[in-house]
Amino acid sequence: METTEPPVFFDPRGRRWRRVKRTWLSLAVIITTLAAIFVISVIINPLLPRLNLPSAKSLPHAKDLKLKLLPPAPREQKARRAEAELRRELQKANIVPGQKPAQMHIAPAPSAPSLPLAPTGSSPEAKSLAIGFYVNWDDSSYASLKRNLTHLDWVVPEWVRLKDGPDPIVRDIDPRALDLIRRERPSTLILPLVQNYQNEEWNSELLARAVGDEQARQRLIASLTQLVAENNFAGVCIDLEEVPPASQAALYSFMQELHAAFRARGLVVAQAVPFDNPDWNYRAYAATTDYLLLMAYDQHWATSRPGAISAQDWFEQTLRRRMAELDPLHTIICVGNYGYDWSDASEEAPEVSFQETVLAARDSEASIKFDPATRNPYFTYDEEDGSHHTIWFLDAVTAYNQMRAASSYHPAGFALWRLGSEDPSLWSVFGSSLQPAIAP
């Protein structure tokens, strides 16, 4: 008879099952306890001991962090060498850029009759206006505006251009700049520049149509009045250039009518005019504006032969003629900080900023020179394509020399062409808090 054996793992008393059940139950309790501890640690912040550290009044700034700077790139090293060379050349002429006026050494003025005193009624102690021209098309202009806004009483932005049609103006307002001025310095007045610049050139025919008859002039005045009212501007600055002699009478009529319309509303009319042009009746235009802005640069220009942008003797002699017929209380002197890069391979020289000038000098390893006759800096270099270049430019030193000479007349103020193109050290002598100190 065959005997049946039980399975190997048979447990008739159930002992093994009770042990397994107890083991799994213990594991479940442990896992549940650990999960509960984890959840509690996430939800409840631990109570840490106080360290009694002084409270911080503000968040840390970038300047508070000590970072290890990377070594400058070869281009930057060249830049520093070029800028140092420029300053050495200026020091040879006894001029030290970037210092306060009382510390600057100005070369003696060229022999000429002494500058006349300001006309009766002007106050030598009166605070002169500091004005900056602003452009949308260069990000450096916005950066300069942001850095130096506190120095400016007026900002004159390139925001309005003439055009044909029922509405005779193009509005090109930069909302970033407008918001910055309104938010950071609401006391700074905004007078948009009105120009006849179209398709990369001054359009004389467009200008002639815009002011050629009474109906066209009134349409333009109505559009400008609406623009100023909608944006709460202080007024406008008219900059209509390349004016044909045949259009001078019509332009004068426009300025008369615009001034009358704006004066009734308490608005300012300023006009930028060429520094030395016999076609312009400066005295007549001064009578139709609140301020006349003399653009004291472009002695040599983009399509002329290379030369000084604003030689000191040319500046002083021309200013003497202008101020013989203008009221200084209503006259603003515009100084430049830019240059032209003339080339024998091109008929028109591009305008270059101070920064671009320094870059060109360092990249070409050119020697920057200071011309003692004109007191303007310049240098020459050759490109790899064989073209020969000559750059003349204006910087902080030329601006200071001009402002110092012009201060004898006690003008209403000084304007800078342009924000973003300037020598950074200019701001040690230019600005609403500094200009009274430059009087000779």
Coordinates of C-alpha atoms in Angstrom, one line a residue:
M1 CA 0.0 0.0 0.0
E2 CA 1.4 3.4 -1.1
T3 CA 1.8 6.2 1.6
T4 CA 1.1 9.8 0.6
E5 CA 3.7 12.3 1.9
P6 CA 2.7 15.9 2.7
P7 CA 4.2 18.8 0.7
V8 CA 7.6 20.1 1.8
F9 CA 6.3 23.6 2.8
F10 CA 3.1 22.3 4.4
D11 CA 2.5 23.9 7.8
P12 CA -0.5 22.3 9.4
R13 CA -0.4 24.5 12.5
G14 CA -0.1 27.9 10.6
R15 CA 3.1 29.1 12.4
R16 CA 4.9 30.2 9.3
W17 CA 1.9 32.4 8.2
R18 CA 1.6 34.1 11.5
R19 CA 5.3 35.0 11.4
V20 CA 5.1 36.4 7.8
K21 CA 2.0 38.3 8.7
R22 CA 3.7 39.9 11.7
T23 CA 6.7 40.8 9.6
W24 CA 4.6 42.6 6.9
L25 CA 2.6 44.4 9.6
S26 CA 5.8 45.7 11.2
L27 CA 7.2 46.9 7.9
A28 CA 3.9 48.7 7.1
V29 CA 4.0 50.5 10.5
I30 CA 7.6 51.6 9.9
I31 CA 6.9 52.8 6.4
T32 CA 3.8 54.7 7.5
T33 CA 5.7 56.3 10.4
L34 CA 8.6 57.5 8.1
A35 CA 6.1 58.9 5.6
A36 CA 4.3 60.8 8.3
I37 CA 7.6 62.3 9.6
F38 CA 8.6 63.4 6.1
V39 CA 5.2 65.1 5.5
I40 CA 5.4 66.9 8.9
S41 CA 9.0 68.1 8.2
V42 CA 7.9 69.6 4.9
I43 CA 4.8 71.4 6.3
I44 CA 6.1 72.7 9.6
N45 CA 9.2 75.1 9.6
P46 CA 11.7 74.1 12.3
L47 CA 12.4 76.5 15.1
L48 CA 16.0 77.5 14.7
P49 CA 18.1 79.4 17.3
R50 CA 18.4 83.1 16.8
L51 CA 21.9 84.3 15.7
N52 CA 21.3 87.9 16.7
L53 CA 22.7 89.2 13.3
P54 CA 22.1 92.9 12.4
S55 CA 19.1 93.3 10.1
A56 CA 19.8 94.1 6.4
K57 CA 18.3 97.4 5.2
S58 CA 18.3 96.4 1.5
L59 CA 19.0 93.5 -0.7
P60 CA 22.6 93.0 -1.9
H61 CA 23.6 94.7 -5.1
A62 CA 26.0 93.6 -7.8
K63 CA 28.6 96.0 -6.6
D64 CA 28.6 94.1 -3.2
L65 CA 29.8 90.9 -4.8
K66 CA 33.4 90.3 -5.4
L67 CA 33.7 88.4 -8.6
K68 CA 36.8 87.2 -10.3
L69 CA 36.9 89.1 -13.6
L70 CA 38.0 87.3 -16.7
P71 CA 41.1 88.7 -18.4
P72 CA 40.2 91.4 -21.0
A73 CA 39.9 90.3 -24.6
P74 CA 42.6 91.4 -27.1
R75 CA 40.1 93.9 -28.5
E76 CA 39.6 95.4 -25.1
Q77 CA 43.3 95.5 -24.4
K78 CA 43.8 97.5 -27.6
A79 CA 41.0 99.8 -26.6
R80 CA 42.7 100.6 -23.3
R81 CA 46.0 101.3 -25.0
A82 CA 44.3 103.6 -27.5
E83 CA 42.5 105.5 -24.9
A84 CA 45.7 105.9 -22.9
E85 CA 47.4 107.2 -26.0
L86 CA 44.7 109.7 -26.6
R87 CA 45.0 111.1 -23.1
R88 CA 48.8 111.3 -23.5
E89 CA 48.4 113.3 -26.7
L90 CA 45.9 115.7 -25.0
Q91 CA 48.3 116.1 -22.0
K92 CA 51.0 117.2 -24.4
A93 CA 48.7 120.1 -25.3
N94 CA 48.3 120.9 -21.6
I95 CA 44.7 119.6 -21.5
V96 CA 43.5 117.0 -19.1
P97 CA 40.1 115.5 -19.9
G98 CA 37.7 114.3 -17.4
Q99 CA 38.7 116.7 -14.6
K100 CA 36.6 119.3 -12.9
P101 CA 36.8 122.7 -14.6
A102 CA 39.0 124.3 -11.8
Q103 CA 41.6 121.6 -12.5
M104 CA 41.7 121.7 -16.3
H105 CA 44.5 123.4 -18.1
I106 CA 43.1 125.3 -21.2
A107 CA 45.5 126.2 -24.0
P108 CA 45.6 130.0 -24.6
A109 CA 43.0 131.3 -26.9
P110 CA 44.1 132.4 -30.4
S111 CA 44.9 136.0 -30.8
A112 CA 41.5 137.8 -31.4
P113 CA 39.6 140.7 -29.9
S114 CA 38.3 140.0 -26.5
L115 CA 34.8 138.5 -26.2
P116 CA 32.1 141.1 -25.6
L117 CA 30.2 141.1 -22.3
A118 CA 26.7 139.8 -22.2
P119 CA 24.0 142.3 -23.2
T120 CA 22.3 144.3 -20.6
G121 CA 19.6 142.3 -18.8
S122 CA 21.4 138.9 -18.7
S123 CA 22.5 137.6 -15.4
P124 CA 26.0 136.0 -15.0
E125 CA 24.7 134.2 -12.0
A126 CA 21.6 132.7 -13.7
K127 CA 21.6 128.9 -14.0
S128 CA 22.1 127.8 -17.6
L129 CA 20.0 125.1 -19.1
A130 CA 21.6 121.7 -19.8
I131 CA 20.0 120.0 -22.8
G132 CA 20.5 116.6 -24.5
F133 CA 19.5 115.5 -27.9
Y134 CA 18.1 111.9 -28.0
V135 CA 17.8 109.4 -30.8
N136 CA 15.8 106.2 -31.1
W137 CA 18.1 104.4 -33.5
D138 CA 21.1 104.0 -31.2
D139 CA 20.7 101.9 -28.0
S140 CA 23.7 103.9 -26.6
S141 CA 21.5 106.9 -26.6
Y142 CA 19.0 105.3 -24.2
A143 CA 21.8 104.1 -22.0
S144 CA 23.3 107.6 -21.8
L145 CA 19.9 109.1 -21.1
K146 CA 19.4 106.6 -18.2
R147 CA 22.8 107.3 -16.8
N148 CA 22.8 111.1 -17.1
L149 CA 19.1 112.1 -16.9
T150 CA 19.7 113.9 -13.6
H151 CA 22.1 116.3 -15.3
L152 CA 19.5 117.4 -17.9
D153 CA 16.9 120.2 -17.8
W154 CA 15.5 119.4 -21.3
V155 CA 15.5 116.3 -23.5
V156 CA 15.1 117.0 -27.2
P157 CA 14.3 113.6 -28.8
E158 CA 14.1 112.9 -32.6
W159 CA 10.5 111.9 -32.5
V160 CA 8.7 113.8 -35.2
R161 CA 9.3 114.0 -39.0
L162 CA 7.4 115.7 -41.8
K163 CA 5.5 113.7 -44.4
D164 CA 3.0 114.3 -47.1
G165 CA -0.7 113.7 -46.5
P166 CA -3.6 114.9 -44.5
D167 CA -1.6 114.4 -41.3
P168 CA 1.7 116.0 -42.1
I169 CA 3.8 114.4 -39.3
V170 CA 5.2 111.0 -38.5
R171 CA 5.2 110.3 -34.7
D172 CA 8.1 108.0 -33.6
I173 CA 7.9 108.3 -29.8
D174 CA 10.1 105.9 -27.9
P175 CA 8.0 104.7 -25.0
R176 CA 11.0 103.5 -23.0
A177 CA 12.6 106.9 -23.0
L178 CA 9.3 108.7 -22.3
D179 CA 8.5 106.4 -19.4
L180 CA 12.0 106.8 -18.0
I181 CA 11.9 110.6 -18.0
R182 CA 8.4 110.7 -16.6
R183 CA 9.2 108.2 -13.9
E184 CA 12.7 109.1 -12.9
R185 CA 12.9 112.9 -13.5
P186 CA 9.5 114.4 -14.2
S187 CA 10.9 117.9 -13.9
T188 CA 12.9 117.5 -17.1
L189 CA 11.1 119.0 -20.0
I190 CA 10.5 117.2 -23.3
L191 CA 10.6 119.1 -26.5
P192 CA 10.5 116.7 -29.5
L193 CA 12.6 117.6 -32.5
V194 CA 10.6 118.2 -35.7
Q195 CA 12.7 117.4 -38.8
N196 CA 12.4 117.2 -42.6
Y197 CA 14.6 114.1 -42.7
Q198 CA 13.2 111.4 -45.0
N199 CA 14.8 108.3 -46.6
E200 CA 18.3 109.0 -45.1
E201 CA 18.5 112.6 -46.3
W202 CA 17.2 116.1 -45.7
N203 CA 14.2 116.6 -48.0
S204 CA 14.0 120.2 -49.2
E205 CA 11.0 119.6 -51.4
L206 CA 9.0 118.1 -48.5
L207 CA 9.8 121.1 -46.4
A208 CA 8.7 123.5 -49.1
R209 CA 5.3 121.7 -49.4
A210 CA 4.8 121.6 -45.6
V211 CA 5.2 125.4 -45.1
G212 CA 4.6 126.7 -48.7
D213 CA 1.1 128.1 -48.1
E214 CA -1.3 129.1 -45.3
Q215 CA -3.4 126.0 -45.4
A216 CA -0.4 123.7 -45.2
R217 CA 1.1 125.7 -42.4
Q218 CA -2.1 125.6 -40.3
R219 CA -2.4 121.9 -40.9
L220 CA 1.1 121.3 -39.6
I221 CA 0.6 123.6 -36.6
A222 CA -2.7 121.8 -35.7
S223 CA -0.9 118.4 -35.8
L224 CA 2.0 119.7 -33.6
T225 CA -0.5 121.2 -31.2
Q226 CA -2.4 117.9 -30.9
L227 CA 0.9 116.0 -30.5
V228 CA 2.1 118.2 -27.6
A229 CA -1.3 118.2 -25.9
E230 CA -1.7 114.4 -26.1
N231 CA 1.7 113.7 -24.6
N232 CA 2.0 116.7 -22.2
F233 CA 5.2 117.9 -23.9
A234 CA 6.6 121.3 -23.0
G235 CA 6.7 122.4 -26.6
V236 CA 8.7 121.6 -29.8
C237 CA 12.1 122.2 -31.3
I238 CA 12.0 122.9 -35.0
D239 CA 15.0 121.5 -36.9
L240 CA 14.3 122.0 -40.6
E241 CA 17.5 121.8 -42.6
E242 CA 18.7 122.2 -46.2
V243 CA 16.2 125.1 -46.6
P244 CA 16.1 126.5 -50.2
P245 CA 16.5 130.3 -50.3
A246 CA 13.1 130.4 -52.0
S247 CA 11.5 128.8 -48.9
Q248 CA 13.0 131.0 -46.3
A249 CA 10.1 133.5 -46.3
A250 CA 7.6 130.6 -46.0
L251 CA 9.6 129.0 -43.2
Y252 CA 9.7 132.4 -41.4
S253 CA 5.9 132.7 -41.7
F254 CA 5.5 129.2 -40.3
M255 CA 7.6 130.0 -37.3
Q256 CA 5.6 133.2 -36.7
E257 CA 2.3 131.4 -36.8
L258 CA 3.6 128.4 -34.7
H259 CA 5.0 130.7 -32.0
A260 CA 1.7 132.7 -31.8
A261 CA -0.3 129.4 -31.5
F262 CA 2.0 127.9 -28.9
R263 CA 2.4 131.1 -26.8
A264 CA -1.3 131.3 -26.4
R265 CA -1.2 127.8 -24.8
G266 CA 1.9 128.5 -22.6
L267 CA 4.1 126.2 -24.8
V268 CA 7.8 126.6 -25.8
V269 CA 9.0 127.0 -29.4
A270 CA 12.7 126.4 -29.9
Q271 CA 14.5 126.3 -33.3
A272 CA 17.8 124.7 -34.2
V273 CA 19.6 126.7 -36.8
P274 CA 23.0 126.4 -38.6
F275 CA 25.9 128.2 -36.9
D276 CA 27.2 130.0 -39.9
N277 CA 24.9 130.3 -42.9
P278 CA 24.4 133.7 -44.6
D279 CA 21.0 132.6 -46.0
W280 CA 19.6 132.7 -42.4
N281 CA 18.3 135.9 -40.8
Y282 CA 19.2 135.0 -37.3
R283 CA 17.7 138.1 -35.7
A284 CA 14.4 137.6 -37.5
Y285 CA 14.1 134.0 -36.4
A286 CA 15.0 134.8 -32.9
A287 CA 12.0 137.1 -32.8
T288 CA 9.7 134.2 -33.7
T289 CA 10.9 131.7 -31.1
D290 CA 11.4 131.4 -27.4
Y291 CA 14.9 130.0 -27.8
L292 CA 17.3 129.8 -30.8
L293 CA 19.7 126.8 -30.7
L294 CA 23.0 127.5 -32.6
M295 CA 24.4 124.2 -33.9
A296 CA 28.1 125.1 -33.4
Y297 CA 29.5 122.2 -35.4
D298 CA 29.9 120.8 -38.9
Q299 CA 32.6 123.3 -39.9
H300 CA 33.6 120.3 -42.1
W301 CA 30.8 117.8 -42.8
A302 CA 30.1 114.4 -44.3
T303 CA 30.6 115.4 -48.0
S304 CA 33.3 118.1 -47.5
R305 CA 37.0 117.5 -47.4
P306 CA 38.4 116.2 -44.1
G307 CA 38.9 118.8 -41.4
A308 CA 38.1 120.0 -37.9
I309 CA 34.4 119.5 -36.9
S310 CA 34.5 122.7 -34.9
A311 CA 37.8 124.5 -34.7
Q312 CA 38.1 126.7 -31.6
D313 CA 39.0 129.9 -33.5
W314 CA 36.1 129.3 -36.0
F315 CA 33.8 128.7 -33.0
E316 CA 34.8 131.9 -31.2
Q317 CA 34.7 134.1 -34.3
T318 CA 31.4 132.8 -35.5
L319 CA 29.9 133.0 -32.0
R320 CA 31.0 136.6 -31.8
R321 CA 29.0 137.5 -34.9
R322 CA 25.9 135.6 -33.8
M323 CA 25.9 137.1 -30.3
A324 CA 26.3 140.6 -31.7
E325 CA 22.6 140.3 -32.9
L326 CA 21.1 137.8 -30.5
D327 CA 19.8 138.0 -26.9
P328 CA 21.8 135.6 -24.8
L329 CA 18.8 135.0 -22.6
H330 CA 17.1 133.3 -25.5
T331 CA 20.1 131.7 -27.1
I332 CA 21.4 128.1 -26.5
I333 CA 24.8 126.9 -27.7
C334 CA 24.8 123.4 -29.2
V335 CA 28.2 121.5 -28.8
G336 CA 29.0 118.3 -30.5
N337 CA 30.6 115.1 -29.3
Y338 CA 31.0 113.0 -32.5
G339 CA 33.3 112.7 -35.5
Y340 CA 33.4 111.9 -39.2
D341 CA 35.4 109.1 -40.8
W342 CA 36.5 110.3 -44.3
S343 CA 37.8 107.8 -46.8
D344 CA 39.3 108.1 -50.3
A345 CA 37.1 105.1 -51.2
S346 CA 33.8 106.9 -50.4
E347 CA 32.2 110.2 -51.3
E348 CA 30.4 110.6 -48.0
A349 CA 31.9 110.1 -44.5
P350 CA 29.8 108.3 -41.9
E351 CA 29.2 110.0 -38.6
V352 CA 31.0 108.2 -35.8
S353 CA 30.6 108.3 -32.0
F354 CA 33.4 108.9 -29.6
Q355 CA 33.4 105.2 -28.7
E356 CA 33.6 104.2 -32.4
T357 CA 36.4 106.6 -32.9
V358 CA 38.4 105.1 -30.1
L359 CA 37.7 101.6 -31.5
A360 CA 38.9 102.6 -34.9
A361 CA 42.1 104.0 -33.4
R362 CA 42.9 100.9 -31.4
D363 CA 42.0 98.4 -34.1
S364 CA 44.2 100.2 -36.6
E365 CA 46.9 101.0 -34.0
A366 CA 46.7 104.7 -35.2
S367 CA 48.3 107.5 -33.3
I368 CA 45.7 110.1 -32.1
K369 CA 46.9 113.6 -32.4
F370 CA 45.7 116.9 -31.0
D371 CA 45.9 119.7 -33.6
P372 CA 47.1 122.9 -31.8
A373 CA 45.7 125.2 -34.5
T374 CA 42.1 124.0 -34.3
R375 CA 42.3 122.4 -30.9
N376 CA 40.4 119.3 -32.4
P377 CA 41.8 115.8 -32.2
Y378 CA 42.3 113.6 -35.3
F379 CA 44.1 110.6 -36.7
T380 CA 44.6 108.7 -39.9
Y381 CA 44.8 105.0 -40.7
D382 CA 44.7 102.6 -43.7
E383 CA 42.3 99.7 -44.1
E384 CA 43.2 96.3 -45.4
D385 CA 41.4 97.1 -48.6
G386 CA 44.0 99.9 -49.2
S387 CA 41.6 102.8 -48.5
H388 CA 43.0 105.7 -46.5
H389 CA 40.9 107.1 -43.7
T390 CA 41.0 110.4 -41.8
I391 CA 38.9 110.9 -38.6
W392 CA 38.3 114.2 -36.9
F393 CA 36.2 114.3 -33.8
L394 CA 35.0 116.3 -30.8
D395 CA 35.3 115.1 -27.2
A396 CA 35.0 116.4 -23.6
V397 CA 38.0 118.7 -24.0
T398 CA 36.6 120.5 -27.1
A399 CA 33.2 120.8 -25.5
Y400 CA 34.8 122.3 -22.3
N401 CA 36.9 124.8 -24.3
Q402 CA 33.8 125.9 -26.3
M403 CA 31.6 126.2 -23.2
R404 CA 34.2 128.2 -21.4
A405 CA 34.5 130.7 -24.3
A406 CA 30.7 130.9 -24.8
S407 CA 30.1 131.5 -21.1
S408 CA 31.4 135.1 -21.5
Y409 CA 28.0 135.8 -23.2
H410 CA 26.0 134.1 -20.4
P411 CA 23.7 132.2 -22.8
A412 CA 20.5 130.6 -21.8
G413 CA 22.1 127.1 -21.9
F414 CA 24.1 124.5 -23.7
A415 CA 22.9 121.5 -25.7
L416 CA 24.7 118.3 -26.5
W417 CA 24.6 116.5 -29.8
R418 CA 24.1 113.8 -28.9
L419 CA 23.3 111.4 -26.0
G420 CA 25.1 108.1 -26.7
S421 CA 27.8 109.5 -28.9
E422 CA 29.6 111.5 -26.3
D423 CA 32.9 111.1 -24.5
P424 CA 31.9 109.8 -21.1
S425 CA 34.2 112.2 -19.3
L426 CA 32.1 115.1 -20.7
W427 CA 29.7 114.7 -17.7
S428 CA 32.4 116.1 -15.4
V429 CA 31.9 119.5 -17.1
F430 CA 28.4 119.3 -18.7
G431 CA 25.1 119.2 -16.8
S432 CA 22.7 121.3 -14.9
S433 CA 24.7 121.2 -11.6
L434 CA 28.1 121.9 -13.3
Q435 CA 27.7 124.5 -16.0
P436 CA 27.7 127.6 -13.8
A437 CA 31.2 126.6 -12.6
I438 CA 32.7 126.9 -16.1
A439 CA 32.5 130.7 -16.3
P440 CA 36.0 132.1 -16.9

